[in-house]
């Protein structure tokens, strides 16, 4: 079987340019403090890191709203590993950037692992093995829009919880006994990290809060 030399040279140039673009994007990881994150990744057992990578892929494929960093971090800490939520969130952001960039450049598993190994020498061996496996199994399913980087990104609402409480005392009064409402909002930020925001409201504030939701619902009924 004979190949046109011009076509082969064109293909080689295309592959070379693609890899150079990916290497350039990998250099951007420096701004995400990959060196510090690599030290933390080395502490995470392989099965937990694999779970994190799989959740990131599911988020990129819009199958889940976000990566449950708090829950995963708690289980890692329970296993005896000392790592904070902030460090784990940073790792999730790096993995998300890595997979989305590789998908945008249509990299094969070998191209991804080889380029990543050369660009980030501090990355632990077990992490590379996980990335190789996850990308080999699910990499082709990731679809990243060319305009994704230019879109205005906002958080996504996931859940809301509330509970009624009674304040029994304070620094100035020994017995208050007034009711209040504690509200917890769970939001997925653009990177996929789930964050809980908790705040308290007095009953009048909560009634106003509820009234505004009813007004929004009424407006939506007209759409």
PDB file of C-alpha atoms in Angstrom:
ATOM      1  CA  UNK A   1       0.000   0.000   0.000  1.00  0.00           C
ATOM      2  CA  UNK A   2       1.508   3.338  -1.070  1.00  0.00           C
ATOM      3  CA  UNK A   3       0.923   6.699   0.621  1.00  0.00           C
ATOM      4  CA  UNK A   4       1.247  10.126  -0.869  1.00  0.00           C
ATOM      5  CA  UNK A   5       4.347  11.708   0.795  1.00  0.00           C
ATOM      6  CA  UNK A   6       2.598  15.073   0.834  1.00  0.00           C
ATOM      7  CA  UNK A   7      -0.359  13.666   2.735  1.00  0.00           C
ATOM      8  CA  UNK A   8       1.936  11.914   5.251  1.00  0.00           C
ATOM      9  CA  UNK A   9       3.914  15.114   5.832  1.00  0.00           C
ATOM     10  CA  UNK A  10       0.654  16.994   6.335  1.00  0.00           C
ATOM     11  CA  UNK A  11      -0.506  14.436   8.894  1.00  0.00           C
ATOM     12  CA  UNK A  12       2.822  14.585  10.727  1.00  0.00           C
ATOM     13  CA  UNK A  13       2.702  18.384  10.800  1.00  0.00           C
ATOM     14  CA  UNK A  14      -0.880  18.254  12.141  1.00  0.00           C
ATOM     15  CA  UNK A  15       0.059  15.799  14.932  1.00  0.00           C
ATOM     16  CA  UNK A  16       3.140  17.874  15.817  1.00  0.00           C
ATOM     17  CA  UNK A  17       1.140  21.095  16.017  1.00  0.00           C
ATOM     18  CA  UNK A  18      -1.544  19.379  18.121  1.00  0.00           C
ATOM     19  CA  UNK A  19       1.045  18.122  20.609  1.00  0.00           C
ATOM     20  CA  UNK A  20       2.735  21.528  20.748  1.00  0.00           C
ATOM     21  CA  UNK A  21      -0.626  23.158  21.523  1.00  0.00           C
ATOM     22  CA  UNK A  22      -1.233  20.614  24.285  1.00  0.00           C
ATOM     23  CA  UNK A  23       2.260  21.165  25.731  1.00  0.00           C
ATOM     24  CA  UNK A  24       1.580  24.892  25.697  1.00  0.00           C
ATOM     25  CA  UNK A  25      -1.700  24.298  27.526  1.00  0.00           C
ATOM     26  CA  UNK A  26       0.109  22.046  30.016  1.00  0.00           C
ATOM     27  CA  UNK A  27       2.458  24.918  30.770  1.00  0.00           C
ATOM     28  CA  UNK A  28      -0.614  26.816  31.948  1.00  0.00           C
ATOM     29  CA  UNK A  29      -0.878  24.228  34.720  1.00  0.00           C
ATOM     30  CA  UNK A  30       2.047  25.992  36.362  1.00  0.00           C
ATOM     31  CA  UNK A  31      -0.364  28.764  37.313  1.00  0.00           C
ATOM     32  CA  UNK A  32      -2.437  26.121  39.124  1.00  0.00           C
ATOM     33  CA  UNK A  33       0.572  25.165  41.315  1.00  0.00           C
ATOM     34  CA  UNK A  34       0.958  21.649  39.937  1.00  0.00           C
ATOM     35  CA  UNK A  35       4.163  21.154  41.909  1.00  0.00           C
ATOM     36  CA  UNK A  36       2.351  21.570  45.206  1.00  0.00           C
ATOM     37  CA  UNK A  37      -0.622  19.550  44.003  1.00  0.00           C
ATOM     38  CA  UNK A  38       1.645  16.694  42.847  1.00  0.00           C
ATOM     39  CA  UNK A  39       2.899  16.318  46.417  1.00  0.00           C
ATOM     40  CA  UNK A  40      -0.698  15.990  47.622  1.00  0.00           C
ATOM     41  CA  UNK A  41      -1.616  13.576  44.820  1.00  0.00           C
ATOM     42  CA  UNK A  42       1.213  11.300  45.944  1.00  0.00           C
ATOM     43  CA  UNK A  43      -0.571  10.963  49.305  1.00  0.00           C
ATOM     44  CA  UNK A  44      -3.926   9.946  47.810  1.00  0.00           C
ATOM     45  CA  UNK A  45      -4.472   6.172  47.414  1.00  0.00           C
ATOM     46  CA  UNK A  46      -4.914   5.049  43.818  1.00  0.00           C
ATOM     47  CA  UNK A  47      -8.570   4.052  44.218  1.00  0.00           C
ATOM     48  CA  UNK A  48      -9.546   7.460  45.624  1.00  0.00           C
ATOM     49  CA  UNK A  49      -7.658   9.294  42.863  1.00  0.00           C
ATOM     50  CA  UNK A  50      -9.388   7.096  40.275  1.00  0.00           C
ATOM     51  CA  UNK A  51     -12.768   7.979  41.776  1.00  0.00           C
ATOM     52  CA  UNK A  52     -11.886  11.681  41.607  1.00  0.00           C
ATOM     53  CA  UNK A  53     -10.864  11.386  37.931  1.00  0.00           C
ATOM     54  CA  UNK A  54     -14.033   9.493  37.046  1.00  0.00           C
ATOM     55  CA  UNK A  55     -16.208  12.107  38.742  1.00  0.00           C
ATOM     56  CA  UNK A  56     -14.396  14.828  36.787  1.00  0.00           C
ATOM     57  CA  UNK A  57     -15.094  12.977  33.517  1.00  0.00           C
ATOM     58  CA  UNK A  58     -18.757  12.571  34.466  1.00  0.00           C
ATOM     59  CA  UNK A  59     -18.947  16.297  35.198  1.00  0.00           C
ATOM     60  CA  UNK A  60     -17.346  17.184  31.851  1.00  0.00           C
ATOM     61  CA  UNK A  61     -19.917  14.928  30.169  1.00  0.00           C
ATOM     62  CA  UNK A  62     -22.730  16.714  32.080  1.00  0.00           C
ATOM     63  CA  UNK A  63     -23.778  13.467  33.777  1.00  0.00           C
ATOM     64  CA  UNK A  64     -23.350  14.964  37.255  1.00  0.00           C
ATOM     65  CA  UNK A  65     -23.520  18.590  38.348  1.00  0.00           C
ATOM     66  CA  UNK A  66     -20.204  18.533  40.157  1.00  0.00           C
ATOM     67  CA  UNK A  67     -17.496  16.655  42.013  1.00  0.00           C
ATOM     68  CA  UNK A  68     -18.425  16.075  45.655  1.00  0.00           C
ATOM     69  CA  UNK A  69     -15.115  17.278  47.072  1.00  0.00           C
ATOM     70  CA  UNK A  70     -16.262  17.490  50.695  1.00  0.00           C
ATOM     71  CA  UNK A  71     -17.623  13.924  50.791  1.00  0.00           C
ATOM     72  CA  UNK A  72     -14.591  12.445  49.010  1.00  0.00           C
ATOM     73  CA  UNK A  73     -12.190  14.401  51.228  1.00  0.00           C
ATOM     74  CA  UNK A  74     -13.914  13.108  54.352  1.00  0.00           C
ATOM     75  CA  UNK A  75     -13.531   9.500  53.219  1.00  0.00           C
ATOM     76  CA  UNK A  76      -9.863  10.044  52.368  1.00  0.00           C
ATOM     77  CA  UNK A  77      -9.261  11.575  55.799  1.00  0.00           C
ATOM     78  CA  UNK A  78     -11.103   8.671  57.454  1.00  0.00           C
ATOM     79  CA  UNK A  79      -8.651   6.300  55.748  1.00  0.00           C
ATOM     80  CA  UNK A  80      -5.835   8.084  57.593  1.00  0.00           C
ATOM     81  CA  UNK A  81      -4.622  10.476  54.879  1.00  0.00           C
ATOM     82  CA  UNK A  82      -4.132  14.104  55.898  1.00  0.00           C
ATOM     83  CA  UNK A  83      -5.439  16.309  53.095  1.00  0.00           C
ATOM     84  CA  UNK A  84      -7.651  19.389  53.160  1.00  0.00           C
ATOM     85  CA  UNK A  85     -10.731  20.223  51.105  1.00  0.00           C
ATOM     86  CA  UNK A  86      -8.875  23.122  49.476  1.00  0.00           C
ATOM     87  CA  UNK A  87      -6.014  20.879  48.330  1.00  0.00           C
ATOM     88  CA  UNK A  88      -8.407  18.274  46.933  1.00  0.00           C
ATOM     89  CA  UNK A  89     -10.392  20.977  45.124  1.00  0.00           C
ATOM     90  CA  UNK A  90      -7.160  22.229  43.543  1.00  0.00           C
ATOM     91  CA  UNK A  91      -6.365  18.708  42.331  1.00  0.00           C
ATOM     92  CA  UNK A  92      -9.871  18.365  40.864  1.00  0.00           C
ATOM     93  CA  UNK A  93      -9.423  21.657  38.988  1.00  0.00           C
ATOM     94  CA  UNK A  94      -6.104  20.465  37.544  1.00  0.00           C
ATOM     95  CA  UNK A  95      -7.564  17.120  36.441  1.00  0.00           C
ATOM     96  CA  UNK A  96     -10.541  18.913  34.871  1.00  0.00           C
ATOM     97  CA  UNK A  97      -8.231  21.300  32.990  1.00  0.00           C
ATOM     98  CA  UNK A  98      -6.080  18.374  31.856  1.00  0.00           C
ATOM     99  CA  UNK A  99      -8.941  16.234  30.527  1.00  0.00           C
ATOM    100  CA  UNK A 100     -10.788  19.109  28.848  1.00  0.00           C
ATOM    101  CA  UNK A 101      -7.580  20.285  27.144  1.00  0.00           C
ATOM    102  CA  UNK A 102      -6.744  16.756  25.968  1.00  0.00           C
ATOM    103  CA  UNK A 103     -10.291  16.336  24.624  1.00  0.00           C
ATOM    104  CA  UNK A 104     -10.111  19.661  22.801  1.00  0.00           C
ATOM    105  CA  UNK A 105      -6.881  18.522  21.104  1.00  0.00           C
ATOM    106  CA  UNK A 106      -8.160  14.966  20.397  1.00  0.00           C
ATOM    107  CA  UNK A 107      -5.151  13.326  22.042  1.00  0.00           C
ATOM    108  CA  UNK A 108      -4.743   9.568  22.167  1.00  0.00           C
ATOM    109  CA  UNK A 109      -3.947   7.856  25.470  1.00  0.00           C
ATOM    110  CA  UNK A 110      -0.249   7.506  24.637  1.00  0.00           C
ATOM    111  CA  UNK A 111       0.030  11.120  23.457  1.00  0.00           C
ATOM    112  CA  UNK A 112      -1.618  12.336  26.653  1.00  0.00           C
ATOM    113  CA  UNK A 113       0.526  10.263  29.024  1.00  0.00           C
ATOM    114  CA  UNK A 114       3.813  10.898  27.180  1.00  0.00           C
ATOM    115  CA  UNK A 115       3.264  14.634  26.902  1.00  0.00           C
ATOM    116  CA  UNK A 116       2.072  14.869  30.497  1.00  0.00           C
ATOM    117  CA  UNK A 117       5.098  12.916  31.768  1.00  0.00           C
ATOM    118  CA  UNK A 118       7.478  15.267  29.959  1.00  0.00           C
ATOM    119  CA  UNK A 119       5.638  18.423  31.021  1.00  0.00           C
ATOM    120  CA  UNK A 120       5.085  17.519  34.686  1.00  0.00           C
ATOM    121  CA  UNK A 121       7.911  15.326  35.938  1.00  0.00           C
ATOM    122  CA  UNK A 122       6.716  15.515  39.551  1.00  0.00           C
ATOM    123  CA  UNK A 123       3.455  13.693  38.830  1.00  0.00           C
ATOM    124  CA  UNK A 124       3.398  10.365  40.774  1.00  0.00           C
ATOM    125  CA  UNK A 125       3.518   7.108  38.822  1.00  0.00           C
ATOM    126  CA  UNK A 126       0.224   5.831  40.231  1.00  0.00           C
ATOM    127  CA  UNK A 127      -1.483   9.051  39.101  1.00  0.00           C
ATOM    128  CA  UNK A 128      -0.225   8.553  35.543  1.00  0.00           C
ATOM    129  CA  UNK A 129      -1.522   4.976  35.613  1.00  0.00           C
ATOM    130  CA  UNK A 130      -4.962   6.177  36.692  1.00  0.00           C
ATOM    131  CA  UNK A 131      -5.012   8.944  34.069  1.00  0.00           C
ATOM    132  CA  UNK A 132      -3.982   6.426  31.404  1.00  0.00           C
ATOM    133  CA  UNK A 133      -6.767   4.014  32.419  1.00  0.00           C
ATOM    134  CA  UNK A 134      -9.514   6.637  32.739  1.00  0.00           C
ATOM    135  CA  UNK A 135      -8.585   8.347  29.474  1.00  0.00           C
ATOM    136  CA  UNK A 136      -8.316   5.038  27.633  1.00  0.00           C
ATOM    137  CA  UNK A 137     -11.758   3.974  28.875  1.00  0.00           C
ATOM    138  CA  UNK A 138     -13.663   7.271  28.806  1.00  0.00           C
ATOM    139  CA  UNK A 139     -11.559   9.865  26.984  1.00  0.00           C
ATOM    140  CA  UNK A 140     -13.432   9.543  23.691  1.00  0.00           C
ATOM    141  CA  UNK A 141     -16.734  10.279  25.413  1.00  0.00           C
ATOM    142  CA  UNK A 142     -15.639  13.773  26.505  1.00  0.00           C
ATOM    143  CA  UNK A 143     -16.964  16.529  24.271  1.00  0.00           C
ATOM    144  CA  UNK A 144     -15.619  20.046  24.857  1.00  0.00           C
ATOM    145  CA  UNK A 145     -17.011  22.998  22.950  1.00  0.00           C
ATOM    146  CA  UNK A 146     -14.503  25.228  21.192  1.00  0.00           C
ATOM    147  CA  UNK A 147     -16.297  28.218  22.675  1.00  0.00           C
ATOM    148  CA  UNK A 148     -16.320  26.816  26.211  1.00  0.00           C
ATOM    149  CA  UNK A 149     -13.397  28.998  27.276  1.00  0.00           C
ATOM    150  CA  UNK A 150     -15.173  32.132  26.037  1.00  0.00           C
ATOM    151  CA  UNK A 151     -18.471  31.455  27.804  1.00  0.00           C
ATOM    152  CA  UNK A 152     -19.486  33.262  30.966  1.00  0.00           C
ATOM    153  CA  UNK A 153     -19.463  30.563  33.625  1.00  0.00           C
ATOM    154  CA  UNK A 154     -21.712  30.597  36.663  1.00  0.00           C
ATOM    155  CA  UNK A 155     -22.434  28.120  39.403  1.00  0.00           C
ATOM    156  CA  UNK A 156     -25.277  25.610  39.155  1.00  0.00           C
ATOM    157  CA  UNK A 157     -27.855  25.095  41.871  1.00  0.00           C
ATOM    158  CA  UNK A 158     -27.818  21.531  43.223  1.00  0.00           C
ATOM    159  CA  UNK A 159     -29.875  21.404  46.414  1.00  0.00           C
ATOM    160  CA  UNK A 160     -31.411  23.452  49.213  1.00  0.00           C
ATOM    161  CA  UNK A 161     -31.995  22.369  52.809  1.00  0.00           C
ATOM    162  CA  UNK A 162     -33.500  24.263  55.716  1.00  0.00           C
ATOM    163  CA  UNK A 163     -34.306  23.685  59.343  1.00  0.00           C
ATOM    164  CA  UNK A 164     -36.090  25.629  62.045  1.00  0.00           C
ATOM    165  CA  UNK A 165     -34.261  26.434  65.258  1.00  0.00           C
ATOM    166  CA  UNK A 166     -34.780  28.392  68.444  1.00  0.00           C
ATOM    167  CA  UNK A 167     -32.104  30.673  69.889  1.00  0.00           C
ATOM    168  CA  UNK A 168     -31.902  29.925  73.610  1.00  0.00           C
ATOM    169  CA  UNK A 169     -29.282  32.455  74.691  1.00  0.00           C
ATOM    170  CA  UNK A 170     -26.687  34.980  73.556  1.00  0.00           C
ATOM    171  CA  UNK A 171     -23.868  37.052  74.980  1.00  0.00           C
ATOM    172  CA  UNK A 172     -26.290  39.782  76.035  1.00  0.00           C
ATOM    173  CA  UNK A 173     -29.433  37.822  76.948  1.00  0.00           C
ATOM    174  CA  UNK A 174     -29.669  34.632  78.953  1.00  0.00           C
ATOM    175  CA  UNK A 175     -32.991  33.520  77.510  1.00  0.00           C
ATOM    176  CA  UNK A 176     -34.017  34.640  74.048  1.00  0.00           C
ATOM    177  CA  UNK A 177     -36.133  31.776  72.734  1.00  0.00           C
ATOM    178  CA  UNK A 178     -36.782  33.345  69.321  1.00  0.00           C
ATOM    179  CA  UNK A 179     -37.133  31.137  66.214  1.00  0.00           C
ATOM    180  CA  UNK A 180     -34.821  31.334  63.224  1.00  0.00           C
ATOM    181  CA  UNK A 181     -34.291  29.394  59.994  1.00  0.00           C
ATOM    182  CA  UNK A 182     -30.977  27.894  58.867  1.00  0.00           C
ATOM    183  CA  UNK A 183     -30.682  27.504  55.085  1.00  0.00           C
ATOM    184  CA  UNK A 184     -27.977  25.507  53.284  1.00  0.00           C
ATOM    185  CA  UNK A 185     -27.519  25.944  49.531  1.00  0.00           C
ATOM    186  CA  UNK A 186     -25.413  23.422  47.606  1.00  0.00           C
ATOM    187  CA  UNK A 187     -23.894  24.896  44.435  1.00  0.00           C
ATOM    188  CA  UNK A 188     -21.602  23.389  41.781  1.00  0.00           C
ATOM    189  CA  UNK A 189     -19.050  25.919  40.555  1.00  0.00           C
ATOM    190  CA  UNK A 190     -17.889  25.920  36.886  1.00  0.00           C
ATOM    191  CA  UNK A 191     -15.020  23.539  37.699  1.00  0.00           C
ATOM    192  CA  UNK A 192     -17.465  21.018  39.169  1.00  0.00           C
ATOM    193  CA  UNK A 193     -16.666  21.461  42.848  1.00  0.00           C
ATOM    194  CA  UNK A 194     -19.700  21.238  45.128  1.00  0.00           C
ATOM    195  CA  UNK A 195     -19.856  23.966  47.755  1.00  0.00           C
ATOM    196  CA  UNK A 196     -22.279  24.423  50.657  1.00  0.00           C
ATOM    197  CA  UNK A 197     -23.308  27.938  51.658  1.00  0.00           C
ATOM    198  CA  UNK A 198     -25.100  28.144  55.004  1.00  0.00           C
ATOM    199  CA  UNK A 199     -26.804  31.203  56.455  1.00  0.00           C
ATOM    200  CA  UNK A 200     -29.419  32.056  59.076  1.00  0.00           C
ATOM    201  CA  UNK A 201     -32.547  34.177  58.731  1.00  0.00           C
ATOM    202  CA  UNK A 202     -35.141  35.504  61.107  1.00  0.00           C
ATOM    203  CA  UNK A 203     -38.732  34.416  60.467  1.00  0.00           C
ATOM    204  CA  UNK A 204     -39.619  37.764  58.752  1.00  0.00           C
ATOM    205  CA  UNK A 205     -36.518  37.408  56.537  1.00  0.00           C
ATOM    206  CA  UNK A 206     -37.442  33.831  55.662  1.00  0.00           C
ATOM    207  CA  UNK A 207     -41.005  34.879  54.780  1.00  0.00           C
ATOM    208  CA  UNK A 208     -39.623  37.548  52.454  1.00  0.00           C
ATOM    209  CA  UNK A 209     -37.226  34.973  50.983  1.00  0.00           C
ATOM    210  CA  UNK A 210     -40.143  32.589  50.361  1.00  0.00           C
ATOM    211  CA  UNK A 211     -42.267  35.392  48.865  1.00  0.00           C
ATOM    212  CA  UNK A 212     -39.559  36.159  46.303  1.00  0.00           C
ATOM    213  CA  UNK A 213     -39.441  32.488  45.288  1.00  0.00           C
ATOM    214  CA  UNK A 214     -43.223  32.528  44.801  1.00  0.00           C
ATOM    215  CA  UNK A 215     -42.869  35.630  42.602  1.00  0.00           C
ATOM    216  CA  UNK A 216     -40.197  33.883  40.496  1.00  0.00           C
ATOM    217  CA  UNK A 217     -42.439  30.821  40.145  1.00  0.00           C
ATOM    218  CA  UNK A 218     -45.343  33.021  39.032  1.00  0.00           C
ATOM    219  CA  UNK A 219     -43.163  34.678  36.379  1.00  0.00           C
ATOM    220  CA  UNK A 220     -41.956  31.281  35.110  1.00  0.00           C
ATOM    221  CA  UNK A 221     -45.570  30.189  34.689  1.00  0.00           C
ATOM    222  CA  UNK A 222     -45.981  32.929  32.065  1.00  0.00           C
ATOM    223  CA  UNK A 223     -42.934  31.863  30.034  1.00  0.00           C
TER     224      UNK A 223
END
